[in-house]
Tab-separated table of C-alpha atoms and ligand atoms in Angstrom:
chain	number	residue	atom	x	y	z
A	1	MET	CA	296.503	210.683	29.180
A	2	GLN	CA	297.263	206.986	28.698
A	3	ILE	CA	300.611	205.466	27.739
A	4	ALA	CA	300.757	202.235	25.716
A	5	THR	CA	303.954	200.374	24.974
A	6	THR	CA	302.464	197.331	23.233
A	7	VAL	CA	300.495	197.029	20.025
A	8	ARG	CA	297.856	195.005	21.845
A	9	GLU	CA	297.257	197.778	24.468
A	10	ALA	CA	297.130	200.558	21.872
A	11	LYS	CA	294.705	198.580	19.691
A	12	ALA	CA	292.437	197.807	22.668
A	13	ILE	CA	292.259	201.504	23.648
A	14	CYS	CA	291.468	202.586	20.073
A	15	ARG	CA	288.945	199.784	19.589
A	16	ALA	CA	287.086	200.935	22.732
A	17	TRP	CA	287.082	204.540	21.455
A	18	ARG	CA	285.678	203.467	18.108
A	19	ARG	CA	282.962	201.390	19.799
A	20	GLU	CA	281.911	204.596	21.607
A	21	GLY	CA	281.711	206.339	18.226
A	22	LYS	CA	284.744	208.576	18.884
A	23	THR	CA	286.906	209.857	16.032
A	24	ILE	CA	290.680	209.396	16.295
A	25	GLY	CA	293.440	211.747	15.110
A	26	LEU	CA	296.885	210.152	14.720
A	27	VAL	CA	300.111	212.166	15.012
A	28	PRO	CA	303.077	209.919	14.106
A	29	THR	CA	306.381	211.233	15.515
A	30	MET	CA	309.873	210.053	16.364
A	31	GLY	CA	309.839	212.114	19.570
A	32	ALA	CA	312.183	214.991	20.521
A	33	LEU	CA	308.991	216.989	20.170
A	34	HIS	CA	309.038	220.697	19.296
A	35	GLU	CA	306.526	223.352	18.218
A	36	GLY	CA	306.295	221.764	14.758
A	37	HIS	CA	304.906	218.574	16.329
A	38	GLY	CA	302.886	220.772	18.688
A	39	SER	CA	301.035	222.302	15.732
A	40	LEU	CA	300.104	218.793	14.485
A	41	ILE	CA	298.849	217.735	17.921
A	42	GLU	CA	296.836	220.960	18.305
A	43	ARG	CA	295.233	220.480	14.892
A	44	ALA	CA	294.422	216.841	15.728
A	45	ARG	CA	292.965	217.999	19.052
A	46	LYS	CA	290.615	220.445	17.255
A	47	GLU	CA	289.421	217.983	14.621
A	48	ASN	CA	288.983	214.703	16.541
A	49	ASP	CA	287.482	213.322	19.761
A	50	LYS	CA	290.669	211.448	20.632
A	51	VAL	CA	294.329	212.191	19.879
A	52	PHE	CA	296.851	209.358	19.468
A	53	VAL	CA	300.538	210.436	19.376
A	54	SER	CA	303.155	207.822	18.540
A	55	VAL	CA	306.704	208.384	19.800
A	56	PHE	CA	308.897	205.833	18.057
A	57	VAL	CA	312.353	206.251	16.555
A	58	ASN	CA	311.737	203.908	13.649
A	59	PRO	CA	314.910	201.893	12.911
A	60	THR	CA	313.826	200.774	9.447
A	61	GLN	CA	313.866	204.298	7.998
A	62	PHE	CA	317.535	204.931	8.888
A	63	GLY	CA	320.344	203.800	6.607
A	64	PRO	CA	323.430	202.066	8.071
A	65	ASN	CA	325.482	205.296	8.202
A	66	GLU	CA	322.701	207.545	9.455
A	67	ASP	CA	321.918	208.966	12.895
A	68	PHE	CA	319.631	206.269	14.382
A	69	ASP	CA	321.840	205.825	17.474
A	70	LYS	CA	322.319	209.494	18.189
A	71	TYR	CA	318.765	210.604	17.266
A	72	PRO	CA	317.542	212.623	20.315
A	73	ARG	CA	315.351	210.624	22.712
A	74	HIS	CA	313.619	212.504	25.568
A	75	PHE	CA	310.561	210.440	26.391
A	76	GLU	CA	309.740	212.080	29.759
A	77	ALA	CA	309.769	215.561	28.181
A	78	ASP	CA	307.776	214.274	25.171
A	79	LYS	CA	305.147	212.784	27.486
A	80	ALA	CA	304.737	216.089	29.349
A	81	PHE	CA	304.581	217.953	26.016
A	82	CYS	CA	301.767	215.676	24.743
A	83	GLU	CA	299.862	215.899	28.013
A	84	GLY	CA	300.117	219.709	27.950
A	85	LEU	CA	298.506	219.739	24.496
A	86	GLY	CA	295.665	217.427	25.517
A	87	ALA	CA	296.712	214.177	23.798
A	88	ASP	CA	294.742	211.128	24.962
A	89	LEU	CA	297.235	208.374	24.200
A	90	VAL	CA	300.990	208.225	23.696
A	91	PHE	CA	302.166	205.038	22.016
A	92	HIS	CA	305.826	204.362	22.782
A	93	PRO	CA	306.783	200.852	21.675
A	94	ALA	CA	310.242	199.269	21.683
A	95	PRO	CA	311.635	198.318	18.247
A	96	GLU	CA	311.110	194.581	19.053
A	97	GLU	CA	307.418	195.291	19.645
A	98	MET	CA	307.040	196.779	16.177
A	99	TYR	CA	309.289	194.494	14.114
A	100	HIS	CA	309.517	190.718	14.006
A	101	ASP	CA	311.910	188.483	12.105
A	102	GLN	CA	311.487	188.604	8.343
A	103	HIS	CA	309.110	191.535	8.650
A	104	CYS	CA	307.162	192.535	5.564
A	105	TYR	CA	307.730	196.007	4.072
A	106	VAL	CA	305.574	198.459	2.171
A	107	ASN	CA	307.360	199.742	-0.935
A	108	MET	CA	306.564	202.444	-3.433
A	109	ASP	CA	308.274	203.167	-6.749
A	110	LEU	CA	308.141	206.465	-8.666
A	111	LEU	CA	307.638	208.953	-5.784
A	112	THR	CA	310.504	207.484	-3.750
A	113	GLU	CA	313.024	207.540	-6.613
A	114	THR	CA	313.897	211.251	-6.466
A	115	LEU	CA	315.024	213.822	-3.861
A	116	ASP	CA	315.575	212.128	-0.452
A	117	GLY	CA	314.946	208.712	-1.991
A	118	VAL	CA	318.287	209.032	-3.842
A	119	ALA	CA	320.523	209.720	-0.836
A	120	ARG	CA	318.377	207.610	1.510
A	121	PRO	CA	317.425	204.540	-0.567
A	122	ILE	CA	315.634	202.577	2.206
A	123	HIS	CA	314.179	205.571	4.019
A	124	PHE	CA	310.696	205.686	2.485
A	125	ARG	CA	310.272	201.919	2.643
A	126	GLY	CA	310.726	202.248	6.422
A	127	VAL	CA	308.383	205.243	6.619
A	128	CYS	CA	305.636	203.532	4.570
A	129	THR	CA	305.931	200.372	6.661
A	130	VAL	CA	305.750	202.058	10.057
A	131	VAL	CA	303.011	204.483	8.989
A	132	SER	CA	300.915	201.563	7.627
A	133	LYS	CA	301.324	199.804	10.955
A	134	LEU	CA	300.274	202.944	12.848
A	135	PHE	CA	297.227	203.372	10.579
A	136	ASN	CA	296.217	199.781	11.336
A	137	ILE	CA	296.972	199.933	15.072
A	138	SER	CA	295.060	203.190	15.611
A	139	GLY	CA	292.275	202.847	13.026
A	140	ALA	CA	292.594	206.656	12.859
A	141	ASP	CA	290.108	208.800	10.961
A	142	ARG	CA	292.753	211.457	10.278
A	143	ALA	CA	296.563	211.444	10.375
A	144	TYR	CA	298.691	214.586	10.600
A	145	PHE	CA	302.062	215.152	8.885
A	146	GLY	CA	304.236	218.253	8.523
A	147	GLU	CA	304.746	219.902	5.140
A	148	LYS	CA	308.456	220.264	5.960
A	149	ASP	CA	308.750	216.581	4.977
A	150	ALA	CA	306.865	217.242	1.752
A	151	GLN	CA	308.050	214.140	-0.113
A	152	GLN	CA	307.056	211.981	2.868
A	153	LEU	CA	303.629	213.660	2.900
A	154	ALA	CA	303.095	213.030	-0.841
A	155	ILE	CA	304.187	209.396	-0.435
A	156	VAL	CA	301.950	208.761	2.588
A	157	ARG	CA	298.963	210.317	0.763
A	158	LYS	CA	299.565	208.080	-2.261
A	159	MET	CA	300.047	205.023	-0.066
A	160	ALA	CA	296.787	205.686	1.817
A	161	LEU	CA	294.986	206.006	-1.522
A	162	ASP	CA	296.593	202.983	-3.189
A	163	LEU	CA	296.213	200.660	-0.194
A	164	ASP	CA	292.655	201.811	0.634
A	165	PHE	CA	293.459	203.006	4.136
A	166	ASP	CA	290.341	204.608	5.513
A	167	VAL	CA	292.219	207.624	6.822
A	168	GLN	CA	292.381	211.249	5.758
A	169	VAL	CA	296.003	212.381	5.480
A	170	VAL	CA	296.254	216.006	6.640
A	171	GLY	CA	299.300	218.166	5.768
A	172	CYS	CA	300.166	220.956	8.212
A	173	PRO	CA	302.306	224.052	7.484
A	174	THR	CA	305.996	224.092	8.415
A	175	VAL	CA	306.682	225.858	11.712
A	176	ARG	CA	309.747	228.129	11.548
A	177	GLU	CA	312.113	229.852	13.967
A	178	ALA	CA	312.027	233.669	13.978
A	179	ASP	CA	314.853	233.749	11.382
A	180	GLY	CA	313.069	231.277	9.104
A	181	LEU	CA	314.874	228.012	9.919
A	182	ALA	CA	312.327	225.163	9.831
A	183	LYS	CA	311.864	223.544	13.249
A	184	SER	CA	313.379	220.069	13.259
A	185	SER	CA	314.440	217.583	15.924
A	186	ARG	CA	317.836	217.509	14.178
A	187	ASN	CA	318.464	221.248	14.776
A	188	VAL	CA	319.881	220.279	18.211
A	189	TYR	CA	322.909	218.835	16.382
A	190	LEU	CA	323.935	222.314	15.129
A	191	SER	CA	326.782	224.251	16.773
A	192	PRO	CA	326.144	228.021	17.166
A	193	GLU	CA	328.145	228.660	13.953
A	194	GLU	CA	326.235	225.988	12.037
A	195	ARG	CA	322.932	227.289	13.394
A	196	ALA	CA	323.788	230.762	12.040
A	197	ALA	CA	324.821	229.301	8.656
A	198	ALA	CA	321.535	227.348	8.410
A	199	THR	CA	319.599	230.579	7.765
A	200	ALA	CA	320.937	230.416	4.190
A	201	ILE	CA	318.263	227.807	3.467
A	202	TYR	CA	315.414	230.185	4.222
A	203	ARG	CA	317.176	232.977	2.318
A	204	SER	CA	317.263	230.663	-0.697
A	205	ILE	CA	313.534	229.942	-0.286
A	206	ARG	CA	312.695	233.658	-0.317
A	207	GLN	CA	314.889	234.071	-3.382
A	208	GLY	CA	313.218	231.074	-5.060
A	209	ARG	CA	309.722	232.472	-4.450
A	210	GLU	CA	310.814	235.797	-5.960
A	211	MET	CA	312.249	234.032	-9.030
A	212	MET	CA	309.006	232.067	-9.447
A	213	ARG	CA	307.078	235.355	-9.353
A	214	GLU	CA	309.373	236.678	-12.093
A	215	GLY	CA	308.621	233.568	-14.164
A	216	LEU	CA	312.219	232.308	-14.342
A	217	ALA	CA	313.024	228.771	-15.488
A	218	ALA	CA	313.224	225.871	-13.034
A	219	SER	CA	316.906	225.273	-13.825
A	220	GLU	CA	317.852	228.934	-13.228
A	221	LEU	CA	316.043	228.910	-9.943
A	222	GLU	CA	317.685	225.637	-8.826
A	223	GLN	CA	321.149	227.006	-9.615
A	224	ALA	CA	320.576	230.376	-7.953
A	225	MET	CA	319.124	228.865	-4.784
A	226	ALA	CA	321.967	226.351	-4.512
A	227	ALA	CA	324.499	229.177	-4.968
A	228	THR	CA	322.907	231.125	-2.107
A	229	ILE	CA	323.200	228.110	0.203
A	230	ASP	CA	326.762	227.275	-0.911
A	231	ALA	CA	327.872	230.872	-0.329
A	232	GLU	CA	327.840	229.962	3.384
A	233	PRO	CA	331.209	228.241	3.961
A	234	LEU	CA	329.721	225.662	6.386
A	235	MET	CA	326.902	224.697	4.042
A	236	GLU	CA	326.853	222.359	1.064
A	237	THR	CA	323.794	221.849	-1.117
A	238	GLU	CA	322.854	218.227	-1.819
A	239	TYR	CA	319.989	219.193	-4.091
A	240	VAL	CA	317.633	222.009	-4.949
A	241	SER	CA	315.036	220.483	-7.212
A	242	VAL	CA	311.777	221.628	-8.780
A	243	VAL	CA	309.457	218.612	-8.968
A	244	ASP	CA	305.833	217.894	-9.811
A	245	ALA	CA	303.904	218.255	-6.528
A	246	LEU	CA	302.149	214.886	-6.942
A	247	THR	CA	304.685	212.618	-8.674
A	248	MET	CA	307.915	214.123	-7.274
A	249	GLN	CA	309.418	213.950	-10.798
A	250	PRO	CA	311.635	216.834	-12.013
A	251	VAL	CA	309.926	219.479	-14.127
A	252	LYS	CA	311.540	221.932	-16.528
A	253	THR	CA	308.519	224.142	-17.021
A	254	VAL	CA	306.519	225.308	-14.047
A	255	ASP	CA	303.116	224.781	-15.678
A	256	ARG	CA	301.496	222.851	-12.786
A	257	PRO	CA	301.740	222.808	-8.974
A	258	VAL	CA	305.344	222.109	-8.011
A	259	LEU	CA	307.424	221.498	-4.947
A	260	VAL	CA	310.815	223.187	-4.706
A	261	ALA	CA	312.706	220.785	-2.441
A	262	ILE	CA	316.044	221.437	-0.756
A	263	ALA	CA	318.519	219.214	1.071
A	264	ALA	CA	321.749	220.710	2.390
A	265	HIS	CA	324.536	219.646	4.706
A	266	ASP	CA	325.405	222.011	7.538
A	267	GLY	CA	328.605	220.549	8.924
A	268	LYS	CA	327.613	216.916	9.619
A	269	THR	CA	323.883	217.655	9.849
A	270	ARG	CA	321.586	217.121	6.891
A	271	LEU	CA	318.721	219.634	6.745
A	272	ILE	CA	315.704	219.646	4.424
A	273	ASP	CA	313.166	222.323	3.577
A	274	ASN	CA	310.904	223.291	0.678
A	275	PHE	CA	308.239	225.567	-0.678
A	276	SER	CA	305.240	224.865	-2.874
A	277	TRP	CA	304.288	226.908	-5.913
A	278	ASP	CA	301.122	226.819	-7.961
A	279	PRO	CA	301.371	228.905	-11.171
A	280	ALA	CA	297.554	228.964	-11.446
A	281	GLU	CA	297.416	230.813	-8.118
A	282	ALA	CA	300.393	232.985	-9.049
A	283	GLY	CA	298.844	233.694	-12.481
A	284	GLN	CA	301.903	232.772	-14.542
A	285	THR	CA	303.967	229.941	-16.029
A	286	ALA	CA	307.725	229.826	-15.560
A	287	GLU	CA	309.258	228.489	-18.827
A	288	ALA	CA	312.300	226.216	-19.045
B	301	PAF	O1	308.325	212.364	10.098
B	301	PAF	C1	308.680	211.564	10.994
B	301	PAF	O2	308.988	211.942	12.126
B	301	PAF	C2	308.740	210.080	10.665
B	301	PAF	O3	309.197	209.860	9.378
B	301	PAF	C3	307.410	209.352	10.920
B	301	PAF	C4	306.317	209.847	10.000
B	301	PAF	C5	306.990	209.536	12.370
B	301	PAF	C6	307.576	207.849	10.668
B	301	PAF	O4	308.520	207.302	11.508
């Protein structure tokens, strides 16, 4: 497994692979790797000749009062993790390598204006910018993203389409702990009490799926799921929102594929999760 810390090195390695006719799978990460990332790397390993994992805590996607400084960084463990899963290249640049003065940004409207885009106004601009750079640096054929960050996945898909990136964006299922909590690098922030309280999120997801099956209205479902989360004294719902799966705009009537997105605060830690629902597959329409 090779390690590159500069854009020039990473590009040279990928260029040589492409000259040999090899396909490249890109797994963008911010490190602190866990089984969720592992599932992306394994999928990339199966579907491509070469696997490129980036480990970069991207400063431009963190707001001024967010956790950029305390975000977990364990590069030696991440390297071993990638090697164990058969990655070919780990790209681990310093922020100065990725960003120059007066750097240009990639922006998107509509899809970034709801859900996490409200509480984190510059977040998706940073994500789109760094992901565009990684697409260009790697020249990847496929890029792998977790469905836990469903809004990010929808935005990256739309960006790849709109900007004619020649890459297939692949969404991979959320990996969960035994009690349903979605794996996340931020779970390490949780105290034992907060970790126990966090299970309310998955309880609300199970409840939401049941309500969808019963054909209840989006607003009823949002309220009931939020109440389940808020019943845990340590938890506070930021939003539970039923949105169109492609545009991320709120829907009242579940008459098309939707995303039910959740953000909740568990003590000082902000957790997100979601489930998708397609009434055509479920054979029913939930009315407003
Ligand atoms: O999902 C993440 O970890 C990040 O947002 C990503 C896609 C690696 C961009 O920094």
